[in-house]
PDB file of C-alpha atoms in Angstrom:
ATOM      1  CA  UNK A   1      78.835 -60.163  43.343  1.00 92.00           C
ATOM      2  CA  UNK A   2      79.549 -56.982  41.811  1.00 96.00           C
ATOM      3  CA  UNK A   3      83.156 -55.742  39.628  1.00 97.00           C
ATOM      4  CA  UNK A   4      84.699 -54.199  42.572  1.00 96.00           C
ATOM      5  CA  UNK A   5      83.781 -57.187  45.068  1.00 96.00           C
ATOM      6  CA  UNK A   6      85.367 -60.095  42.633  1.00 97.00           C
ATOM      7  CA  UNK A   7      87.912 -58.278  42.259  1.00 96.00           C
ATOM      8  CA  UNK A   8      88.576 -57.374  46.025  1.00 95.00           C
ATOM      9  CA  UNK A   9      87.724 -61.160  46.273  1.00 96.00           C
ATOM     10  CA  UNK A  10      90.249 -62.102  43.729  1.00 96.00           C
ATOM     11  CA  UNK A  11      93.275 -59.915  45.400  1.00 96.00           C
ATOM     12  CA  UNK A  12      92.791 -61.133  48.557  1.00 95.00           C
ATOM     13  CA  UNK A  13      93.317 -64.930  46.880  1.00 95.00           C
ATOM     14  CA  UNK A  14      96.372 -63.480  45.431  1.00 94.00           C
ATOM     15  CA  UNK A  15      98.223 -61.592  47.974  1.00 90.00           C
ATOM     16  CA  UNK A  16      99.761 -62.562  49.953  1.00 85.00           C
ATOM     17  CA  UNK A  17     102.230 -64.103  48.827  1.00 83.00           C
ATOM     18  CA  UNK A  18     102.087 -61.156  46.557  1.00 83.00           C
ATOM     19  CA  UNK A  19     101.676 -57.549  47.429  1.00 88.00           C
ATOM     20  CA  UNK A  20      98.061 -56.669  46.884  1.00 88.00           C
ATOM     21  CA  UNK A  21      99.322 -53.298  44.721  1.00 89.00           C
ATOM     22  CA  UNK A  22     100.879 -56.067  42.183  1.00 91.00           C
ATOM     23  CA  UNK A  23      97.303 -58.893  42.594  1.00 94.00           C
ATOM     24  CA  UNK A  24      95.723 -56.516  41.925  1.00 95.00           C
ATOM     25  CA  UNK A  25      96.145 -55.561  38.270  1.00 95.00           C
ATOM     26  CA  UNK A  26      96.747 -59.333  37.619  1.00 96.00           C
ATOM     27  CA  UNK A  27      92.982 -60.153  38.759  1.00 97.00           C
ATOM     28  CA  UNK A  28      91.231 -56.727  36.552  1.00 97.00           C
ATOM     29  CA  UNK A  29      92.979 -58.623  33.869  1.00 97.00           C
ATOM     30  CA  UNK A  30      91.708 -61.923  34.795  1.00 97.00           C
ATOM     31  CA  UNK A  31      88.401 -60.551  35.120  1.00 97.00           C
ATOM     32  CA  UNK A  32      88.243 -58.158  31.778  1.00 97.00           C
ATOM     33  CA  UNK A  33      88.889 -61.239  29.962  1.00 97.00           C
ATOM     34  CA  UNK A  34      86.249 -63.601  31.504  1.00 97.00           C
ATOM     35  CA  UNK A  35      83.952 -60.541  31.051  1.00 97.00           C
ATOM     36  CA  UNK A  36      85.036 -60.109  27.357  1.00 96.00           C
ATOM     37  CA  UNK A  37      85.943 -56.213  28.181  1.00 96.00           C
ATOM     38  CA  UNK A  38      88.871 -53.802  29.051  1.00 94.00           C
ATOM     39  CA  UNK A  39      90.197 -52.709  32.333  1.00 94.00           C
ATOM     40  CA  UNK A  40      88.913 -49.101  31.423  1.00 96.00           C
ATOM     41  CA  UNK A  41      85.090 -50.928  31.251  1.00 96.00           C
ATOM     42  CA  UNK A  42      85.734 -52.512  35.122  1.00 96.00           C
ATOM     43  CA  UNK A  43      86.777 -49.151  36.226  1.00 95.00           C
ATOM     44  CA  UNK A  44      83.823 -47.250  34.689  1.00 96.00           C
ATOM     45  CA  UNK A  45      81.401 -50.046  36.023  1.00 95.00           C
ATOM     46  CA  UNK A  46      82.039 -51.396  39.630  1.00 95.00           C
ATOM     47  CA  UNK A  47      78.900 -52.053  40.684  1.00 95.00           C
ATOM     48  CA  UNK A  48      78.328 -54.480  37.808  1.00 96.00           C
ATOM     49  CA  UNK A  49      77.164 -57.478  38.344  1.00 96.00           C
ATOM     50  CA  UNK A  50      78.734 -60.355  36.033  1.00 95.00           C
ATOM     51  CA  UNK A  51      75.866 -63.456  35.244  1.00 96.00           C
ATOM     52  CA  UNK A  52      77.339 -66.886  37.241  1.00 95.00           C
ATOM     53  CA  UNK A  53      78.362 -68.093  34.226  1.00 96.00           C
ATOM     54  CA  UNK A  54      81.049 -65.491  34.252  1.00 96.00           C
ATOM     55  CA  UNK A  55      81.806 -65.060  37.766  1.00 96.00           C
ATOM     56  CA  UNK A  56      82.712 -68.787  37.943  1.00 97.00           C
ATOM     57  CA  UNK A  57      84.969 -68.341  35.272  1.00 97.00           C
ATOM     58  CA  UNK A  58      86.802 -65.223  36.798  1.00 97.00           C
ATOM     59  CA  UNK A  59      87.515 -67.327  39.754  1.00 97.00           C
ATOM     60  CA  UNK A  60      88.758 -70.604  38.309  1.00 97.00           C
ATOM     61  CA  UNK A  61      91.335 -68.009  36.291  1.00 97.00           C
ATOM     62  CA  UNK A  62      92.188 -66.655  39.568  1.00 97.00           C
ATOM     63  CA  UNK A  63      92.372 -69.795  41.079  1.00 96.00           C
ATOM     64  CA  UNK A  64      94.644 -71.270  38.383  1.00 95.00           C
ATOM     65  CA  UNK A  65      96.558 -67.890  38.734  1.00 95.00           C
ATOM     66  CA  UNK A  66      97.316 -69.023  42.199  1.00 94.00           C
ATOM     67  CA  UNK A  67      98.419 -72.336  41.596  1.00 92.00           C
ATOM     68  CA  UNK A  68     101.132 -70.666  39.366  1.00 91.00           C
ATOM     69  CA  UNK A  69      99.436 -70.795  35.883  1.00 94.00           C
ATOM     70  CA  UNK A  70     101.474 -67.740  33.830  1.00 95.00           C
ATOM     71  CA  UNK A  71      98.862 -64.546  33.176  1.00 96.00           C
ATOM     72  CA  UNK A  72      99.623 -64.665  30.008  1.00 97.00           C
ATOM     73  CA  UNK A  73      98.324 -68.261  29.691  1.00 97.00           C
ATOM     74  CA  UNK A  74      94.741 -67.645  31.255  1.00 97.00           C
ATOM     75  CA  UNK A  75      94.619 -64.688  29.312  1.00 97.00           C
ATOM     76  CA  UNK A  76      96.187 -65.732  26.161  1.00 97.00           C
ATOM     77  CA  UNK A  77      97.695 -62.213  25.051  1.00 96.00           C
ATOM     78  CA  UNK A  78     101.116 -61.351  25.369  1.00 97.00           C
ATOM     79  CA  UNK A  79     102.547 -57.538  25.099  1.00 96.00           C
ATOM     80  CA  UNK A  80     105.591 -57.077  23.464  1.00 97.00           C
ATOM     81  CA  UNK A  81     108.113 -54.342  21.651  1.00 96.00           C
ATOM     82  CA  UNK A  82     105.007 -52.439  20.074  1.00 92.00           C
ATOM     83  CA  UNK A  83     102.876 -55.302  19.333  1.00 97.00           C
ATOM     84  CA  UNK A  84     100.317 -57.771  20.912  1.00 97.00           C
ATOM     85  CA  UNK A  85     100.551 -61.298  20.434  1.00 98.00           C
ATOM     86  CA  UNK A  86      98.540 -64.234  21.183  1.00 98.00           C
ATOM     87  CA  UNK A  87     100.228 -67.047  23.645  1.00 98.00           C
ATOM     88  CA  UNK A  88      99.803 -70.556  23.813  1.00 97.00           C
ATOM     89  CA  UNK A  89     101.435 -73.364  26.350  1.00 95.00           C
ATOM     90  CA  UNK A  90     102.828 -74.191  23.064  1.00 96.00           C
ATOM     91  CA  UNK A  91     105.086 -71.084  22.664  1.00 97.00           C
ATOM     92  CA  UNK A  92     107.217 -69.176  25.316  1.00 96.00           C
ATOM     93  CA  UNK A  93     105.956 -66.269  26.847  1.00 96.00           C
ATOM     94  CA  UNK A  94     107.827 -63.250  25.253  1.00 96.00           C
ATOM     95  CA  UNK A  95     110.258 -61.318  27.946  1.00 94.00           C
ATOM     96  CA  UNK A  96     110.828 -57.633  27.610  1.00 94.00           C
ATOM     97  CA  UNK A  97     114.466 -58.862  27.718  1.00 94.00           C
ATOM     98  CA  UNK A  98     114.174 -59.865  24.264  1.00 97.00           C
ATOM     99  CA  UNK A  99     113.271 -56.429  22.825  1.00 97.00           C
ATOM    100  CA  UNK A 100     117.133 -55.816  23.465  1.00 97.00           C
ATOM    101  CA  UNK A 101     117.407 -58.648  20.657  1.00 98.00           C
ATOM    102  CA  UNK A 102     114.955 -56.170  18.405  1.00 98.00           C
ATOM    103  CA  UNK A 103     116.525 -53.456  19.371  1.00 97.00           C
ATOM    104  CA  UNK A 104     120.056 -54.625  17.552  1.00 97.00           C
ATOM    105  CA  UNK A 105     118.079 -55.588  15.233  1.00 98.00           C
ATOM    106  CA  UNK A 106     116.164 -52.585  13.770  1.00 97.00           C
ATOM    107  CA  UNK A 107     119.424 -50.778  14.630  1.00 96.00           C
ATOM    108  CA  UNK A 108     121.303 -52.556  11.937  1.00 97.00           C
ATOM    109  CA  UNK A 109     118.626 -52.662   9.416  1.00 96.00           C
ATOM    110  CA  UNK A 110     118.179 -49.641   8.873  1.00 94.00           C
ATOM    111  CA  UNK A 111     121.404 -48.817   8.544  1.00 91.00           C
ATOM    112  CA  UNK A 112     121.565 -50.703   5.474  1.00 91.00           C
ATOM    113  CA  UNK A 113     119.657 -52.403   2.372  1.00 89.00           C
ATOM    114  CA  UNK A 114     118.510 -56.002   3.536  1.00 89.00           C
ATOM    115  CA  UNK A 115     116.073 -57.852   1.396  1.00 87.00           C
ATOM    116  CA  UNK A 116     115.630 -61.072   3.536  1.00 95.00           C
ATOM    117  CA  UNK A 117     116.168 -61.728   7.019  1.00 98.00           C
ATOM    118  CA  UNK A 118     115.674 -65.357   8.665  1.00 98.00           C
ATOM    119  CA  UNK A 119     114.438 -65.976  12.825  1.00 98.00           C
ATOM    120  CA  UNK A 120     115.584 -68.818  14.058  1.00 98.00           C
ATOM    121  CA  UNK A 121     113.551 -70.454  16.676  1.00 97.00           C
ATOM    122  CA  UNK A 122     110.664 -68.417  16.053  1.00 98.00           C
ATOM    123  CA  UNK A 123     108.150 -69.522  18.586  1.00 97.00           C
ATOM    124  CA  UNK A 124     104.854 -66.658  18.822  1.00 98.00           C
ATOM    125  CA  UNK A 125     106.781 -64.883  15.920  1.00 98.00           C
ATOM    126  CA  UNK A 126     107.563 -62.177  18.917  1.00 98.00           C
ATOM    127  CA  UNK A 127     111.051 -61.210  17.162  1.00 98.00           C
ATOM    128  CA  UNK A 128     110.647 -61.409  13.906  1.00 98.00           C
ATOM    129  CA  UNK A 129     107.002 -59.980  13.662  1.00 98.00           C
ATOM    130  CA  UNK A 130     107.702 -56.825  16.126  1.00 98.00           C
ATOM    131  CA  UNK A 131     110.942 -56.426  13.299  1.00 98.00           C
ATOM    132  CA  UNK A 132     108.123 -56.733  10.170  1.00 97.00           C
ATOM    133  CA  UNK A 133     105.562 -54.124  11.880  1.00 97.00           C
ATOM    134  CA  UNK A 134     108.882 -51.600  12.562  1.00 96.00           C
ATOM    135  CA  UNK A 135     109.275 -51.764   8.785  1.00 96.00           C
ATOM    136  CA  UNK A 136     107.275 -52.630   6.562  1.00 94.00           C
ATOM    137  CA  UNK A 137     109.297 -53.248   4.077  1.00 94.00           C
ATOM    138  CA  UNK A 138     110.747 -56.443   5.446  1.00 96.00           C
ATOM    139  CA  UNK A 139     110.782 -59.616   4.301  1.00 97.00           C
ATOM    140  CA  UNK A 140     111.758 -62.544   6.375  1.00 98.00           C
ATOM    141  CA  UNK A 141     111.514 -66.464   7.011  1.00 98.00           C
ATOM    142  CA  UNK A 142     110.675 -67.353  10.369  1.00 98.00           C
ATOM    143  CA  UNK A 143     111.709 -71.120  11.206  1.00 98.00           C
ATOM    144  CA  UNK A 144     110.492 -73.039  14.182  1.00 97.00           C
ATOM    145  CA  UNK A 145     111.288 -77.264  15.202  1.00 97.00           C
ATOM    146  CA  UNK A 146     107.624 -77.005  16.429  1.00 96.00           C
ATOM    147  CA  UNK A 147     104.611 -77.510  14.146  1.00 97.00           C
ATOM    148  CA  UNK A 148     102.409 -76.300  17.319  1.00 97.00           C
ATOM    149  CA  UNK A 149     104.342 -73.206  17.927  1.00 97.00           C
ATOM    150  CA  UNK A 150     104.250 -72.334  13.749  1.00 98.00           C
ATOM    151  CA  UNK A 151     100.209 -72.187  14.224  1.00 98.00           C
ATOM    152  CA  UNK A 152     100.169 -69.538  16.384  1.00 98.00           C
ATOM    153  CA  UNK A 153     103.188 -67.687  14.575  1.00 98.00           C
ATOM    154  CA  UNK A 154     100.774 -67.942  12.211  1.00 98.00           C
ATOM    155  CA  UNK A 155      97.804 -66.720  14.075  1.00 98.00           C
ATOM    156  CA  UNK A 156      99.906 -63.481  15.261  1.00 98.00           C
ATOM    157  CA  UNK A 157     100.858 -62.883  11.196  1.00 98.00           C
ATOM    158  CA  UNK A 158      97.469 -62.886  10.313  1.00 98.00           C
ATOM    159  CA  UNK A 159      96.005 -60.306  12.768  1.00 97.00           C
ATOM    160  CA  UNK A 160      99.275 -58.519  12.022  1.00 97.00           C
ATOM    161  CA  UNK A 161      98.365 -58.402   8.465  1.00 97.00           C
ATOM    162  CA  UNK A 162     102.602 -59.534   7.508  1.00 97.00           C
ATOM    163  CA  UNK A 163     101.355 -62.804   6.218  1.00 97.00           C
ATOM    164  CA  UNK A 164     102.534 -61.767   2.620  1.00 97.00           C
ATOM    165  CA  UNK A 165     105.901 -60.311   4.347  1.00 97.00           C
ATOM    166  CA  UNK A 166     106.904 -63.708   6.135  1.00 98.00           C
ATOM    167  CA  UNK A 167     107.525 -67.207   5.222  1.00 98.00           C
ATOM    168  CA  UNK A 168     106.979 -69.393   8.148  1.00 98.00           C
ATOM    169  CA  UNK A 169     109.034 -72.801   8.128  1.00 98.00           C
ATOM    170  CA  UNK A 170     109.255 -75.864   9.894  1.00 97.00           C
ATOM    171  CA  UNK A 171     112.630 -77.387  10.284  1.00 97.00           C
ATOM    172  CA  UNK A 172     115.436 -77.577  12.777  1.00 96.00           C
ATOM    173  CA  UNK A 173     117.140 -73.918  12.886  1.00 97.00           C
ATOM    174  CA  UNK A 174     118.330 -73.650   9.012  1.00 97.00           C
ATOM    175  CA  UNK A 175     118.158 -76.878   8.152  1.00 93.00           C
ATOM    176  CA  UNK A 176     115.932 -76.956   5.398  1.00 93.00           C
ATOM    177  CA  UNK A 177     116.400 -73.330   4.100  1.00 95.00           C
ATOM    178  CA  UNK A 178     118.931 -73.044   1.156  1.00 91.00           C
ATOM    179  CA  UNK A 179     119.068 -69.060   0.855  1.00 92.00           C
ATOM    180  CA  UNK A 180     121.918 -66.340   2.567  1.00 95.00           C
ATOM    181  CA  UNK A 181     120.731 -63.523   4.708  1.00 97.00           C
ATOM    182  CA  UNK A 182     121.459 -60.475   5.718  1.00 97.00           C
ATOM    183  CA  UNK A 183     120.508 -60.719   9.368  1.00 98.00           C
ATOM    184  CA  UNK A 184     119.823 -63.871  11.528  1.00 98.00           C
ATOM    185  CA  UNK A 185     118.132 -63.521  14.587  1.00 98.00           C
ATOM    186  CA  UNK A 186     117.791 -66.735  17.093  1.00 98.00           C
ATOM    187  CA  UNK A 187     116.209 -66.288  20.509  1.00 97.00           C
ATOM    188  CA  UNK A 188     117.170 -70.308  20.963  1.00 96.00           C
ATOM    189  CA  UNK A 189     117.070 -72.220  23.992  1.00 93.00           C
ATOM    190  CA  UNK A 190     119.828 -71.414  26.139  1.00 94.00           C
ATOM    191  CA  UNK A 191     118.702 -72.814  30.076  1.00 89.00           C
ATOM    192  CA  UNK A 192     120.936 -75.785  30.573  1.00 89.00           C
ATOM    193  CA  UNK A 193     119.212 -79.106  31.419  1.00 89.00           C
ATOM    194  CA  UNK A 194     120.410 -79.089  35.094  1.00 86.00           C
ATOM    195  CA  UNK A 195     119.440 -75.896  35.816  1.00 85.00           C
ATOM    196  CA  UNK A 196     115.477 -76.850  34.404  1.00 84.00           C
ATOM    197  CA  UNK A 197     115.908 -79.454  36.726  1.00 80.00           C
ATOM    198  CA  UNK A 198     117.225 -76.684  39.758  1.00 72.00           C
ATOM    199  CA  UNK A 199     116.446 -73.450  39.926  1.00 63.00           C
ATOM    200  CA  UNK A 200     114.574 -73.274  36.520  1.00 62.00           C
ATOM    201  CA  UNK A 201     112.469 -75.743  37.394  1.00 69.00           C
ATOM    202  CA  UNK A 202     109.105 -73.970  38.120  1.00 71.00           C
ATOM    203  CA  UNK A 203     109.552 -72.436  34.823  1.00 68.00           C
ATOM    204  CA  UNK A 204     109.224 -75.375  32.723  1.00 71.00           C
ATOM    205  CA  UNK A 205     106.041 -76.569  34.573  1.00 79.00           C
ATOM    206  CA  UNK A 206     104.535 -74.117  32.282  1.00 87.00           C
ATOM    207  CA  UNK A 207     106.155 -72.886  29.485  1.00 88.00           C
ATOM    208  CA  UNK A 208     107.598 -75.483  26.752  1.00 89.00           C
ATOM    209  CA  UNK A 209     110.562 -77.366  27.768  1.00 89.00           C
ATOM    210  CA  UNK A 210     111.356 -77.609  24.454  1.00 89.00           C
ATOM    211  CA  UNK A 211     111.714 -73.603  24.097  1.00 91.00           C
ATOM    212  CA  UNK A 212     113.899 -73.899  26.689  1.00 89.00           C
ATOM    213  CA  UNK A 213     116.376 -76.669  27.328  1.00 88.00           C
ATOM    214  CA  UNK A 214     120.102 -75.686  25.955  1.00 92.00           C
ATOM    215  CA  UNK A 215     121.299 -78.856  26.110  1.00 92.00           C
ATOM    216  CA  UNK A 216     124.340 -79.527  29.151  1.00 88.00           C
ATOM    217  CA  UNK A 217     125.462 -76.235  29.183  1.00 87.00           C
ATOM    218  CA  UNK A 218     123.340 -74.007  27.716  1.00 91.00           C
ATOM    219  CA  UNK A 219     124.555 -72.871  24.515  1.00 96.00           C
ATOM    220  CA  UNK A 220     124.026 -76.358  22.295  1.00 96.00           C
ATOM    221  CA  UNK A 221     122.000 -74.839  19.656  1.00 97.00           C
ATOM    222  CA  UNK A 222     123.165 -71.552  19.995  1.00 97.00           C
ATOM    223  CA  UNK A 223     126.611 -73.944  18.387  1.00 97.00           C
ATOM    224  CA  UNK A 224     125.241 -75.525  16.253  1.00 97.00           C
ATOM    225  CA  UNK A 225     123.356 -72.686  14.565  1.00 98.00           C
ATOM    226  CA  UNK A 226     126.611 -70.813  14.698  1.00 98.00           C
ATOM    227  CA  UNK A 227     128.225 -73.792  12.717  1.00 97.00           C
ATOM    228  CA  UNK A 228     125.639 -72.847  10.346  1.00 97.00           C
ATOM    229  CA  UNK A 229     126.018 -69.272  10.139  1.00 97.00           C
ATOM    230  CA  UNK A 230     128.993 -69.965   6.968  1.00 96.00           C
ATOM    231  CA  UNK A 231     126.364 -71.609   4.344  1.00 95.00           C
ATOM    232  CA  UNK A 232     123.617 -68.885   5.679  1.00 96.00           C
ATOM    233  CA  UNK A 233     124.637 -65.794   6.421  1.00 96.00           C
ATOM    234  CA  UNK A 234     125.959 -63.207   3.400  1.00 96.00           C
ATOM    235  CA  UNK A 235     129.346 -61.750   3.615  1.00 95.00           C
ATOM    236  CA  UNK A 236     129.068 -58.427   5.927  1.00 95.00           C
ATOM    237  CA  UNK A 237     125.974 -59.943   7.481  1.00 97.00           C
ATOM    238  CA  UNK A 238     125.041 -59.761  11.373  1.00 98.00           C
ATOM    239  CA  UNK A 239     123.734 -63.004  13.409  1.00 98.00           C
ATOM    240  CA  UNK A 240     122.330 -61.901  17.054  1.00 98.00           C
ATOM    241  CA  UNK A 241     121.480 -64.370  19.446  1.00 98.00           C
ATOM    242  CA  UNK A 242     119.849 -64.323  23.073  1.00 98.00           C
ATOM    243  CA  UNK A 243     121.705 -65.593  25.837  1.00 97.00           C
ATOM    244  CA  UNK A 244     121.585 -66.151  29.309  1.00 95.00           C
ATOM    245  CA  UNK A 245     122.789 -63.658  31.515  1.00 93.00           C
ATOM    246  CA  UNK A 246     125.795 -64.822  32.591  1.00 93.00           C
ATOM    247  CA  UNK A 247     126.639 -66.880  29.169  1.00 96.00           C
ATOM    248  CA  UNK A 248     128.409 -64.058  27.715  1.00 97.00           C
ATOM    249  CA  UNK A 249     132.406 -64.983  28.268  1.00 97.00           C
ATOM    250  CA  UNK A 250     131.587 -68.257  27.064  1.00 97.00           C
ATOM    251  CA  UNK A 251     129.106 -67.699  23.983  1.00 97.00           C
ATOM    252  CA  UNK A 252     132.000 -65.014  22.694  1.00 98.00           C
ATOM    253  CA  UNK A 253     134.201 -67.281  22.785  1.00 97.00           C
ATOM    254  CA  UNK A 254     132.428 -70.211  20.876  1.00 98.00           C
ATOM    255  CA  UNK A 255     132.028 -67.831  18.044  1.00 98.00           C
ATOM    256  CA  UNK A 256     134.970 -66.721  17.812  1.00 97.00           C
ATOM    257  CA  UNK A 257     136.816 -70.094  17.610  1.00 97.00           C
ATOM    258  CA  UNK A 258     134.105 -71.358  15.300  1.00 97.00           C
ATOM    259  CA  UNK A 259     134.268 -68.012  13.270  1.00 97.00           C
ATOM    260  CA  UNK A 260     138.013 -67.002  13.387  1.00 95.00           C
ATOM    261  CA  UNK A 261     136.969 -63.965  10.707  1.00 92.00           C
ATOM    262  CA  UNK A 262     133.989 -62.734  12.123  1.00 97.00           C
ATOM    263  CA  UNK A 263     133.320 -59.630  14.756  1.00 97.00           C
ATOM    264  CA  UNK A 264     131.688 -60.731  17.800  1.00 98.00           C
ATOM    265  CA  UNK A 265     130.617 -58.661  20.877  1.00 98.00           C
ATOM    266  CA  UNK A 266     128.243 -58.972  23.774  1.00 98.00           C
ATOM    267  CA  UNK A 267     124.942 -56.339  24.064  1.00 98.00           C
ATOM    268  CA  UNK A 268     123.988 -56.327  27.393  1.00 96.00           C
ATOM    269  CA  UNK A 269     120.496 -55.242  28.681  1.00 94.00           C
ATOM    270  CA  UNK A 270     119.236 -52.336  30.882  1.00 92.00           C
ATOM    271  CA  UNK A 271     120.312 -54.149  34.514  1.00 93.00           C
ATOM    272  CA  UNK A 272     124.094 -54.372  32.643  1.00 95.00           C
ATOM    273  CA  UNK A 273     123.748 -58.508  32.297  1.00 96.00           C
ATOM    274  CA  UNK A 274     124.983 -60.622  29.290  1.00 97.00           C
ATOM    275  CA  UNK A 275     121.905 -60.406  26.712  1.00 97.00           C
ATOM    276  CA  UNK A 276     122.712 -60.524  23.173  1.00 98.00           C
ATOM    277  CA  UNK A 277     125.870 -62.106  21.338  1.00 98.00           C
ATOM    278  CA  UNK A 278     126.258 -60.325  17.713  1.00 98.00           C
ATOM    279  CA  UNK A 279     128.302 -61.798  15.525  1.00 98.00           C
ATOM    280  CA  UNK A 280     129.055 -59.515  12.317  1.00 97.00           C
ATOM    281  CA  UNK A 281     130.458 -61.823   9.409  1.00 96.00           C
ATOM    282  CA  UNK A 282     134.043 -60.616   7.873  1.00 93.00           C
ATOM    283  CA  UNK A 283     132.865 -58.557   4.162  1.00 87.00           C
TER     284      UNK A 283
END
């Protein structure tokens, strides 16, 4: 079969239940990759005709694809802020509503002189290395609970060329790490453990349960890292952490009864729903 027929073949296993103009770019994807090319290369070539080696591969990626299988997954790349990152069933799958984390994040440093940030929860190193390619003259320490999830943070430093710039550690949020900071960042767990077994359910098929179980109600690490914040974070400092969308009320709240001194706020994202809660320590 040529280009343009697998991938007419390939849209048609896709849609419906999805539109076709949406299967579509999924399967050139799909396809690039088992072909070892761009989109731009399909597009310039559609009467192509891939060896069976690689046509059978196409369609067991589109065929996973349709069973539910995350594109990211089959494809193992990941877009995100202004960088590219490689993606494992070991790490979560970054969301574009993290790059309002970022965001916050570049905003306050520079606005002022930090020389060592920490990323709690690090996963892919999605927050912390889109951060280190903004600026290049950051220095962090990226911590993670998972030992899988550290190897390919470590993967996405090295292509990055940061390696020298971050200090990857595995512990449980601070645990382990002795030093203040001037910025925290924690994109934590925050789904709570009935709604993985509800509504959120499909999502943890896939993605690591442990990257995204909150506990009961959501917010148990985002606590106990908060409880930390005292030992960790310098005087003047900002912690930001991702929540869920409608988490806000509640996550305020914890932080301010746990940090009486502190400022704390809620960032929300683009659609106007609970994103970020910053927490800026009293100077």
């Amino acid at each position: 079969m040529t280009v343009a027929e697998l991938i007419r073949k390939g849209t048609d296993r896709l849609a419906p239940p999805r539109p076709a103009d949406e299967a579509r770019p999924e399967v050139e994807l799909l396809l690039a990759h088992a072909l070892g090319h761009s989109r731009s290369w399909l597009y310039a070539r559609p009467e192509h005709r891939p060896d069976g080696q690689q046509a059978a591969a196409y369609c067991e990626l589109v065929e996973r694809r349709a069973q539910g299988v995350p594109l990211e997954y089959l494809t193992g790349r990941a877009a995100f802020h202004d960088i590219e990152l490689e993606v494992t069933p070991d790490v979560l799958i970054p969301r574009p509503e993290t790059e309002v984390l970022v965001e916050e994040a570049l905003s306050f440093l520079r606005g002022t002189d930090c020389p060592l940030m920490a990323d709690v929860g690090t996963g892919s190193g999605a927050v912390v290395l889109a951060l280190a390619h903004a600026l290049p003259q950051l220095r962090a320490v990226a911590t993670d609970v998972s030992r899988a999830a550290l190897l390919v943070a470590a993967r996405n430093m090295q292509a990055l060329g940061v390696t020298d710039r971050v200090m990857l550690v595995n512990c449980d949020l601070l645990s382990a790490i002795g030093t203040r900071f001037c910025l925290v960042t924690a994109n934590l767990p925050y789904v709570s453990t009935e709604d993985l077994e509800g509504p959120a359910a499909i999502v943890a098929l896939h993605e690591p349960r442990v990257a995204l179980d909150g506990g009961p109600r959501g917010l148990q690490l985002v606590r106990r890292l908060l409880e930390q914040l005292p030992e960790h974070l310098a005087p003047g400092g900002l912690a930001l952490f991702e929540i869920g969308s409608d988490q806000g009320a509640q996550a305020a709240a914890m932080a301010q009864s746990l940090l009486p001194g502190a400022e704390v706020s809620v960032v929300p994202d683009q659609w106007r729903l609970d994103r970020v809660l910053r927490v800026r320590m009293a100077e």
